[in-house]
mmCIF file of C-alpha atoms in Angstrom:
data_model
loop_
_atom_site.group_PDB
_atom_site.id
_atom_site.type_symbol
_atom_site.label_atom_id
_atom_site.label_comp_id
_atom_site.label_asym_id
_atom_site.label_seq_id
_atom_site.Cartn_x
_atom_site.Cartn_y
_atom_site.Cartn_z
ATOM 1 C CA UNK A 17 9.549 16.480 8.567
ATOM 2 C CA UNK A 18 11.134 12.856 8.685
ATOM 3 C CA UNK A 19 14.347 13.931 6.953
ATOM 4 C CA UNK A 20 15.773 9.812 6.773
ATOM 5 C CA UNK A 21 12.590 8.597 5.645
ATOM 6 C CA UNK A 22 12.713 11.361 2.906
ATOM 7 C CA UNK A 23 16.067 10.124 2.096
ATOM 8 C CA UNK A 24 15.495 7.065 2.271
ATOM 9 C CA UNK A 25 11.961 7.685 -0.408
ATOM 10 C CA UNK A 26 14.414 9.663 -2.417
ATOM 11 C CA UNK A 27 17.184 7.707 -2.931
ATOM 12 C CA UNK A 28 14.939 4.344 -3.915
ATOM 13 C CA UNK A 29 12.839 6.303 -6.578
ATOM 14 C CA UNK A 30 16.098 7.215 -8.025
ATOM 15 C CA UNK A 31 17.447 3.430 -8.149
ATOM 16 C CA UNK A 32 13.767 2.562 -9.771
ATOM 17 C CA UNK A 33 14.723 4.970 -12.554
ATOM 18 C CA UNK A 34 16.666 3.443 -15.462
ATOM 19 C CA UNK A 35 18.760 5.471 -17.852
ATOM 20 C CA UNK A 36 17.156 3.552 -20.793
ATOM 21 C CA UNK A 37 13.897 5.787 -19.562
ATOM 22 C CA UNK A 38 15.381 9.135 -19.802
ATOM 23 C CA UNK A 39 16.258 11.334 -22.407
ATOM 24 C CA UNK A 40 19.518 11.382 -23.391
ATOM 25 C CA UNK A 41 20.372 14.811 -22.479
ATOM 26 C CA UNK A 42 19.197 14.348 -19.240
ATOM 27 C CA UNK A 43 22.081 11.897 -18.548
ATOM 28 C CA UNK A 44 25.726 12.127 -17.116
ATOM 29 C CA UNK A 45 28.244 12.071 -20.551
ATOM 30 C CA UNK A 46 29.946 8.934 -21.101
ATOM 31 C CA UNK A 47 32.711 8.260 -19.580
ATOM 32 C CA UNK A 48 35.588 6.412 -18.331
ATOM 33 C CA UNK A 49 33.669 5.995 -14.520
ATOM 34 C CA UNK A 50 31.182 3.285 -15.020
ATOM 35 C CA UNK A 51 27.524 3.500 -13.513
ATOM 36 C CA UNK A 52 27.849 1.864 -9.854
ATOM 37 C CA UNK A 53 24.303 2.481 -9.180
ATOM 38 C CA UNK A 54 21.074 0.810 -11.284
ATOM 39 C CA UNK A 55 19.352 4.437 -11.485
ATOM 40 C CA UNK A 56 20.227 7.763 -12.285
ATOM 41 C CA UNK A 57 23.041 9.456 -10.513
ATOM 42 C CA UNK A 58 22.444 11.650 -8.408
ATOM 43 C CA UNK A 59 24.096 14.983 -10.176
ATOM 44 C CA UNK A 60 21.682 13.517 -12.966
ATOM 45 C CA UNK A 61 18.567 13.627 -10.831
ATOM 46 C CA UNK A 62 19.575 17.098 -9.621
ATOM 47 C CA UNK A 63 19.868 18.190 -13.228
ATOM 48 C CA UNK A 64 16.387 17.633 -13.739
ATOM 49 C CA UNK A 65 15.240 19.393 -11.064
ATOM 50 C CA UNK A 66 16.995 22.153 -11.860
ATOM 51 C CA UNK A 67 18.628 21.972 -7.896
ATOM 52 C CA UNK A 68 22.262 22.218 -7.188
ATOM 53 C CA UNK A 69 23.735 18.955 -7.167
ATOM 54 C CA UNK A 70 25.204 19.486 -3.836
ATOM 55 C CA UNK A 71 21.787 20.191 -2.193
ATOM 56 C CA UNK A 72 19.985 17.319 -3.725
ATOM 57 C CA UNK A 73 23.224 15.018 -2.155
ATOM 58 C CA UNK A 74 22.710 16.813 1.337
ATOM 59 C CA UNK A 75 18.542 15.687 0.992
ATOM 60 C CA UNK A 76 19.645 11.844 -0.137
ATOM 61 C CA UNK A 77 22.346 12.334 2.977
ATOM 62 C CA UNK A 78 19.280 13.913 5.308
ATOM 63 C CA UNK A 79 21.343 16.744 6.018
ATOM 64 C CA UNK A 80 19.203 19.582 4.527
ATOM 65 C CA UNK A 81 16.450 21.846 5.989
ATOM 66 C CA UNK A 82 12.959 21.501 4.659
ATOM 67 C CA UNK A 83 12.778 21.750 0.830
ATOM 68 C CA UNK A 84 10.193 23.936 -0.679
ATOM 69 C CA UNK A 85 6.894 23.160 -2.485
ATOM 70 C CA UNK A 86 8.505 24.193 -5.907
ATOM 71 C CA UNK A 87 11.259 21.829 -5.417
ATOM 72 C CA UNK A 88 9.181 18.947 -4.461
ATOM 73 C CA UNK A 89 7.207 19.803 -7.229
ATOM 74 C CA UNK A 90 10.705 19.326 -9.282
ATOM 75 C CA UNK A 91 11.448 16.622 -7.590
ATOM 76 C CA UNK A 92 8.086 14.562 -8.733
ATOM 77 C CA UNK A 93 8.871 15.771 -12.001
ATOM 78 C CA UNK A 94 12.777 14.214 -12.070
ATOM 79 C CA UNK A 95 11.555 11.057 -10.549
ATOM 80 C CA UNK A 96 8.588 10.755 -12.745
ATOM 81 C CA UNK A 97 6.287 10.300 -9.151
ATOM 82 C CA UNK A 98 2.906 9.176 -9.980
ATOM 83 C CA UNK A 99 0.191 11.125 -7.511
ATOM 84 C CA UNK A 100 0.118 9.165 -4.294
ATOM 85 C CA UNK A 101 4.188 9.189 -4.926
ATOM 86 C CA UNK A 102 4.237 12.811 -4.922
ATOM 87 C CA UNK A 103 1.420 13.364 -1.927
ATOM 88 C CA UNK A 104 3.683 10.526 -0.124
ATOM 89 C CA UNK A 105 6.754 12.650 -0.654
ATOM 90 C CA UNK A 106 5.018 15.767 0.907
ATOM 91 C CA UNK A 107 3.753 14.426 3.711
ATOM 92 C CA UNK A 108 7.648 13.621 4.351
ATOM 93 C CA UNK A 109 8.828 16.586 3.862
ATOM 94 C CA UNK A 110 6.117 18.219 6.399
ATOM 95 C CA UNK A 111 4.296 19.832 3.524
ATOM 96 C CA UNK A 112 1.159 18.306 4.564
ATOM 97 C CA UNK A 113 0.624 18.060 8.489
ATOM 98 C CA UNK A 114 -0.183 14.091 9.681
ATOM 99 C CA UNK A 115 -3.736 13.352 11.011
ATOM 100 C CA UNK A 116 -4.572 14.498 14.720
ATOM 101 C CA UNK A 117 -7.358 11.664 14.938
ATOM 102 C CA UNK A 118 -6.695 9.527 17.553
ATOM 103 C CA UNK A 119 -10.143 7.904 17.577
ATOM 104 C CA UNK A 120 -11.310 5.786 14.524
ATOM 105 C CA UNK A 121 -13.981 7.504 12.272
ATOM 106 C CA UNK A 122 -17.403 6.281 12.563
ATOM 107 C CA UNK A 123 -18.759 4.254 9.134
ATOM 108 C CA UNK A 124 -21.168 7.131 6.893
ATOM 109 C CA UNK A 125 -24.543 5.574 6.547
ATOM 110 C CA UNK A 126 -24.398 5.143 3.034
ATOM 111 C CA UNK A 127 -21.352 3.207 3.021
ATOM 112 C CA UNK A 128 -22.464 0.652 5.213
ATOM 113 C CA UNK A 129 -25.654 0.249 3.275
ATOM 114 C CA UNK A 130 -23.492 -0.156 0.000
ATOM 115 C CA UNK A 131 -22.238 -3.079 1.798
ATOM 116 C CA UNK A 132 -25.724 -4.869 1.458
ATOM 117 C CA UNK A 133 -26.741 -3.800 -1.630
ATOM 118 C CA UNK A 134 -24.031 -5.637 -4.185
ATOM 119 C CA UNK A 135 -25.401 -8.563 -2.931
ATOM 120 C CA UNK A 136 -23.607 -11.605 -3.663
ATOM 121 C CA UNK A 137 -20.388 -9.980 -4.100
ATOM 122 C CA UNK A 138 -17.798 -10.320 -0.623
ATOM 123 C CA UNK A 139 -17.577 -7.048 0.262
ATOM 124 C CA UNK A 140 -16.025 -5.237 3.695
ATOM 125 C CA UNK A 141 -14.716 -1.513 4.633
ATOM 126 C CA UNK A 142 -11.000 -1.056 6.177
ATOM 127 C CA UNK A 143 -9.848 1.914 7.237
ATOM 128 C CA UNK A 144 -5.958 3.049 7.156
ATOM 129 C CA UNK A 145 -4.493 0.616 8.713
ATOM 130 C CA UNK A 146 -6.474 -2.062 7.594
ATOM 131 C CA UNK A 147 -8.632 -2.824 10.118
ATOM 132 C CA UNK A 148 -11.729 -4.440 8.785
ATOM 133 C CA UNK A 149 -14.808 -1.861 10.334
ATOM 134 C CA UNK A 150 -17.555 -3.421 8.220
ATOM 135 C CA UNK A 151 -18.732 -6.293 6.107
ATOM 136 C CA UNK A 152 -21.854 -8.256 4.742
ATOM 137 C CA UNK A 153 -22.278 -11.917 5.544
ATOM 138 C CA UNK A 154 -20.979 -13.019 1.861
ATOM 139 C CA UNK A 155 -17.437 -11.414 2.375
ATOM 140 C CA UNK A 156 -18.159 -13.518 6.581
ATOM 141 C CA UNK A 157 -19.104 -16.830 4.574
ATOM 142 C CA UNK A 158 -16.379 -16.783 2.273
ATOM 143 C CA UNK A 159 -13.136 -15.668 4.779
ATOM 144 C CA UNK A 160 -14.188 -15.425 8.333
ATOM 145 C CA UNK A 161 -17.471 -15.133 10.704
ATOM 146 C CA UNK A 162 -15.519 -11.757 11.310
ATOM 147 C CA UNK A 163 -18.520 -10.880 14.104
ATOM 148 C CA UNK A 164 -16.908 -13.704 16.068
ATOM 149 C CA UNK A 165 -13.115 -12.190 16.441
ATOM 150 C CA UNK A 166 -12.183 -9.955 18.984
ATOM 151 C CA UNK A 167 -12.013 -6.646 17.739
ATOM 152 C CA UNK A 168 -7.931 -6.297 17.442
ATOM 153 C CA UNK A 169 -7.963 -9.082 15.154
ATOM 154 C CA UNK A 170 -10.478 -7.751 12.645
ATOM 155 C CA UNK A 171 -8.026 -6.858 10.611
ATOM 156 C CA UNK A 172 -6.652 -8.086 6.680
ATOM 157 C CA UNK A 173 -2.607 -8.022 7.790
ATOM 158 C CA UNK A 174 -3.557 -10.059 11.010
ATOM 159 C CA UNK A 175 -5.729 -12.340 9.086
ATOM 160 C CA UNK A 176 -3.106 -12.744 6.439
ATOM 161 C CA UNK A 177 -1.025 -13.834 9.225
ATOM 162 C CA UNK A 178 -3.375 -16.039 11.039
ATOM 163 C CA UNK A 179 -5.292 -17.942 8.480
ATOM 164 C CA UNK A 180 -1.785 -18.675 6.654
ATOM 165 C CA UNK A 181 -1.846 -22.307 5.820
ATOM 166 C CA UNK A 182 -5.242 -22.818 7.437
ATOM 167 C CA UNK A 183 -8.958 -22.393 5.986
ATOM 168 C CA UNK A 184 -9.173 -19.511 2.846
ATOM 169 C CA UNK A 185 -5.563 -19.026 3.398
ATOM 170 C CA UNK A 186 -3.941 -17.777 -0.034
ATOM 171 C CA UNK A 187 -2.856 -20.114 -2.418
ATOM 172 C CA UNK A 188 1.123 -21.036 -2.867
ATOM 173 C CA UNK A 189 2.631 -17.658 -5.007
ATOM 174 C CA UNK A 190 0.149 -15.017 -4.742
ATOM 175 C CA UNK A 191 1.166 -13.737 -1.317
ATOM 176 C CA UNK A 192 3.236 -11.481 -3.122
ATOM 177 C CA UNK A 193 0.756 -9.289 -4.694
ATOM 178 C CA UNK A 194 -1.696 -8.870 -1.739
ATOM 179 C CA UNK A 195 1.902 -7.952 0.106
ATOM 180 C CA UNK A 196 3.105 -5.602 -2.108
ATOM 181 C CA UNK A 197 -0.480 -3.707 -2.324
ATOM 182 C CA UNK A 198 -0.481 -4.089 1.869
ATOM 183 C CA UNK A 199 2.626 -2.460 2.068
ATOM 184 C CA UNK A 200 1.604 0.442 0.094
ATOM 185 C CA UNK A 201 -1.012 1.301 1.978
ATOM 186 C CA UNK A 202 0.518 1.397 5.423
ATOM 187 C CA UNK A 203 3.321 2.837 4.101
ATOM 188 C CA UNK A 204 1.144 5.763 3.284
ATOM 189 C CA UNK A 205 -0.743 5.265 6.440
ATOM 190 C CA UNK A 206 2.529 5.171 8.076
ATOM 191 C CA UNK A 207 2.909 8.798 7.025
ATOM 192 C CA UNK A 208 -0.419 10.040 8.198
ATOM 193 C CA UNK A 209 -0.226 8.611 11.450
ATOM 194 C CA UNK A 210 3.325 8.394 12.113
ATOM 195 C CA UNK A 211 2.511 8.660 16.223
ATOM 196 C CA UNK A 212 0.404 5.427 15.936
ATOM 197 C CA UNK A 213 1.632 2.335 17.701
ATOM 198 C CA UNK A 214 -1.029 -0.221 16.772
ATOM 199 C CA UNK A 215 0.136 0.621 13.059
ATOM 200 C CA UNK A 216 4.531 -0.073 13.845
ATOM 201 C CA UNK A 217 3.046 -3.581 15.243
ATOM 202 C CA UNK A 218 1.558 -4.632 12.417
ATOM 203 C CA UNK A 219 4.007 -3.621 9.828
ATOM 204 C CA UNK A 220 6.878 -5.846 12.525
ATOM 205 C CA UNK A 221 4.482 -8.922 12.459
ATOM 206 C CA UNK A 222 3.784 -8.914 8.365
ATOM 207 C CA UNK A 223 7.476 -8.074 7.846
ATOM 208 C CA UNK A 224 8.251 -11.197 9.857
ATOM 209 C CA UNK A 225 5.707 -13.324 8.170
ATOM 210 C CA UNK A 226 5.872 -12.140 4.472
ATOM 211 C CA UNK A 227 9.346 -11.268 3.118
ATOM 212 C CA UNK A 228 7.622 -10.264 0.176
ATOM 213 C CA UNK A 229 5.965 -7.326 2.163
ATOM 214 C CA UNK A 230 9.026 -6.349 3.727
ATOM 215 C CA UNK A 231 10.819 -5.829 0.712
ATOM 216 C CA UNK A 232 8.335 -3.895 -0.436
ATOM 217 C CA UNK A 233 8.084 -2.186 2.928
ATOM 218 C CA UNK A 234 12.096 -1.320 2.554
ATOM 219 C CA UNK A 235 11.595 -0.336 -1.041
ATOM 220 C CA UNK A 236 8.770 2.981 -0.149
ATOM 221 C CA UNK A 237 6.400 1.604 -2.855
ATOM 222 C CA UNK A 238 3.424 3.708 -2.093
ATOM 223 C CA UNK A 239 1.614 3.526 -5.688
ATOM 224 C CA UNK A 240 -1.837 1.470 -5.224
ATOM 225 C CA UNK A 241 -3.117 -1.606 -6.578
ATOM 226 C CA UNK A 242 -6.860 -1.372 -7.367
ATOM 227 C CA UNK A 243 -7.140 -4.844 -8.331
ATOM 228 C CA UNK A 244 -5.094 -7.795 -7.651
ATOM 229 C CA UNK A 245 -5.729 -11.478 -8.432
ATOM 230 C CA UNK A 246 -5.985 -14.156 -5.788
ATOM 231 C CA UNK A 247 -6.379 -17.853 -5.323
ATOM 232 C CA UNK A 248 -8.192 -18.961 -2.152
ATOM 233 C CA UNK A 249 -8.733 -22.189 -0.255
ATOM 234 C CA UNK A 250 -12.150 -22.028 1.111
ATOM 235 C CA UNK A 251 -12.842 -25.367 3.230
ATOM 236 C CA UNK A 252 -16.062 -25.914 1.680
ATOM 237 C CA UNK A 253 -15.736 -24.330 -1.742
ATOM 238 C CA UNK A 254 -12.006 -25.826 -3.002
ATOM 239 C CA UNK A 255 -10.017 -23.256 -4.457
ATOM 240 C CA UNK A 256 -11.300 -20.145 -5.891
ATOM 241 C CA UNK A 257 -9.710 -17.610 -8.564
ATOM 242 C CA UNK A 258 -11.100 -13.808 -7.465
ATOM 243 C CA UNK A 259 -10.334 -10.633 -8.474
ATOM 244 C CA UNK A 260 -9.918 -8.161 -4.901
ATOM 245 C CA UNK A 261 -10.498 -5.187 -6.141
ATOM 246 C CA UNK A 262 -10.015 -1.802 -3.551
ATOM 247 C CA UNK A 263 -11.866 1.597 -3.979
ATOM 248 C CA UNK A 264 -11.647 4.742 -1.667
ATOM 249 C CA UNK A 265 -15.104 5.704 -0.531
ATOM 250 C CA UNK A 266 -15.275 9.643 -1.313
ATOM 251 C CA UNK A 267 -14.682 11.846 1.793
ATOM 252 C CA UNK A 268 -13.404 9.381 4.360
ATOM 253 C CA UNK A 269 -10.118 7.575 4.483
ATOM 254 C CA UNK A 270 -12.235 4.434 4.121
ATOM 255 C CA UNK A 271 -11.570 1.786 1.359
ATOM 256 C CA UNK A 272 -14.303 -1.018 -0.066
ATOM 257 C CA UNK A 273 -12.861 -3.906 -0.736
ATOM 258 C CA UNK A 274 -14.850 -6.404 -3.124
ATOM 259 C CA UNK A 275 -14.229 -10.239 -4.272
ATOM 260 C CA UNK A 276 -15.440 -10.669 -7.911
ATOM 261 C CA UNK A 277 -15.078 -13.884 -9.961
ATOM 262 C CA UNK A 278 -14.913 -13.889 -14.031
ATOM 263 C CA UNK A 279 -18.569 -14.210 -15.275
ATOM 264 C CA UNK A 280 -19.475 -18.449 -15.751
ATOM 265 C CA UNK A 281 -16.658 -19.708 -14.094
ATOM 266 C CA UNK A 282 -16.211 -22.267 -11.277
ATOM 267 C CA UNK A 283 -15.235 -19.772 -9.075
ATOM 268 C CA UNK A 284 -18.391 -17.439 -10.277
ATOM 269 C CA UNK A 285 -20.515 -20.200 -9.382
ATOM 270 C CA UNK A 286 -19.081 -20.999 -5.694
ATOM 271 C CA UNK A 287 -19.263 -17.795 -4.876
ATOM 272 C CA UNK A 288 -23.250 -17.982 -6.096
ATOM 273 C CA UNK A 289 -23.833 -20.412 -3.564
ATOM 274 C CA UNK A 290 -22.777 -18.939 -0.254
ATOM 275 C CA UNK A 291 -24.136 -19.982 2.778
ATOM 276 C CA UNK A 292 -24.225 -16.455 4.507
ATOM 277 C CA UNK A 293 -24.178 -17.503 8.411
ATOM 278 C CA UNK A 294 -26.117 -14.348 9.283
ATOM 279 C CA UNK A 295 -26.577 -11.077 9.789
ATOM 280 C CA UNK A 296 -23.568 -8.651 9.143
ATOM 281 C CA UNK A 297 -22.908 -5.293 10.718
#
């Protein structure tokens, strides 16, 4: 149990909350004390739960022993946690154990051939903490020859980092996005694999390169983002508007990530005529 990164999850999902949101019964009664936080208060949050308010201080103040499924269960409820909030908050509370793998899970069959059969789309698998473990030659053609790059730096938050500015890099304003949904997923990751190093390196280099991801880093946003739109500068192509959209394959921890442009637009059509420079793995 990480009892100040519980806090910490705790105590920002209360500040998301607004009192406009909430019933108002569930609220403090008016009074002469004005609200000095944005959220709920804390005696109000407790409330809900149906926790003493002194117990639910001594979990925001990571002074209090390991609460119980029943009251994390309450807890979601209060906060209004969607389901990757609430897994999120038992994995900090030591509810659910973090992953013994040490060694990276081999790609199933079948999701490496899925690769190669949406054809034209860009296409690659990451696994938790985003290290990119497969592609087909579209997704090569239209970021990276990703078969040429050592193997550290096959990776989105590295590539994020190094091709800033430079060929495919994102377009001025949507870093913010791809940050935000970034951030989410290693903060889950984080979680999971809280005894892996490779992981605290790359959240330190994003945070330094994207304050949009560290603010989101700082804020526990774990809730994903399927789909996001980008704008890319491909040196042959100009710029391109895609939809990135990011599904879990079933039974693995593995995510397929696919670039899609709207049907008969410019972007459709440079994407239609990729070069691929070969054969993918």
């Amino acid at each position: 149990m990480s009892r100040a990164e519980l806090a910490d999850f705790l105590r920002r999902r209360r500040e998301a909350l607004r009192p406009a949101q909430m019933p108002s019964t569930a609220l403090h009664p008016p009074g002469p004390r004005a609200r000095r936080t944005p959220g709920l208060r804390r005696e109000e949050v407790a409330a809900l739960a149906g926790v003493s308010t002194s117990y639910y201080e001594r979990l925001e103040q990571a002074r209090a022993p390991r609460p119980s499924p029943q009251v994390l269960s309450a807890l979601g409820t209060a906060l209004r946690l969607t389901d990757s909030e609430r897994e999120h908050l038992a994995r900090l509370a030591g509810q659910i154990p973090p992953s013994t793998d040490t060694d990276p899970a081999p790609v199933p069959a079948d999701a490496r051939r899925l690769l190669h059969q949406v054809g034209p789309v860009p296409a690659y698998l990451v696994n938790d903490i985003e290290d990119i473990v497969a592609w087909n030659s579209a997704a090569a053609t239209l970021i990276t020859d990703f078969a040429h790059l050592p193997v550290h730096e096959r990776n989105t938050v590295r590539l994020a980092v190094r091709l800033a500015g430079t060929l495919c890099s994102p377009a001025t304003g949507t870093d913010d996005t791809f940050a935000r949904q970034t951030a989410a997923h290693l903060r889950a990751a984080a979680v999971r694999h809280p005894a892996n190093r490779a992981l605290g390196e790359l959240v330190d280099a994003y945070a330094a390169h994207s304050p949009h991801f560290a603010a989101s880093w700082l804020s526990h946003d774990v809730r994903p983002r399927p789909t996001l739109r980008k704008r890319l500068r491909h040196p042959a192509l100009g710029e391109l508007r895609l939809d990135r959209h990011t599904l879990l394959v079933p039974g693995t921890s593995l995510r397929l990530v696919l670039y899609t442009a709207d049907p008969g637009s410019p972007s459709a059509a440079a994407l239609a005529e990729l070069d691929p420079p070969g054969t993918a793995p």
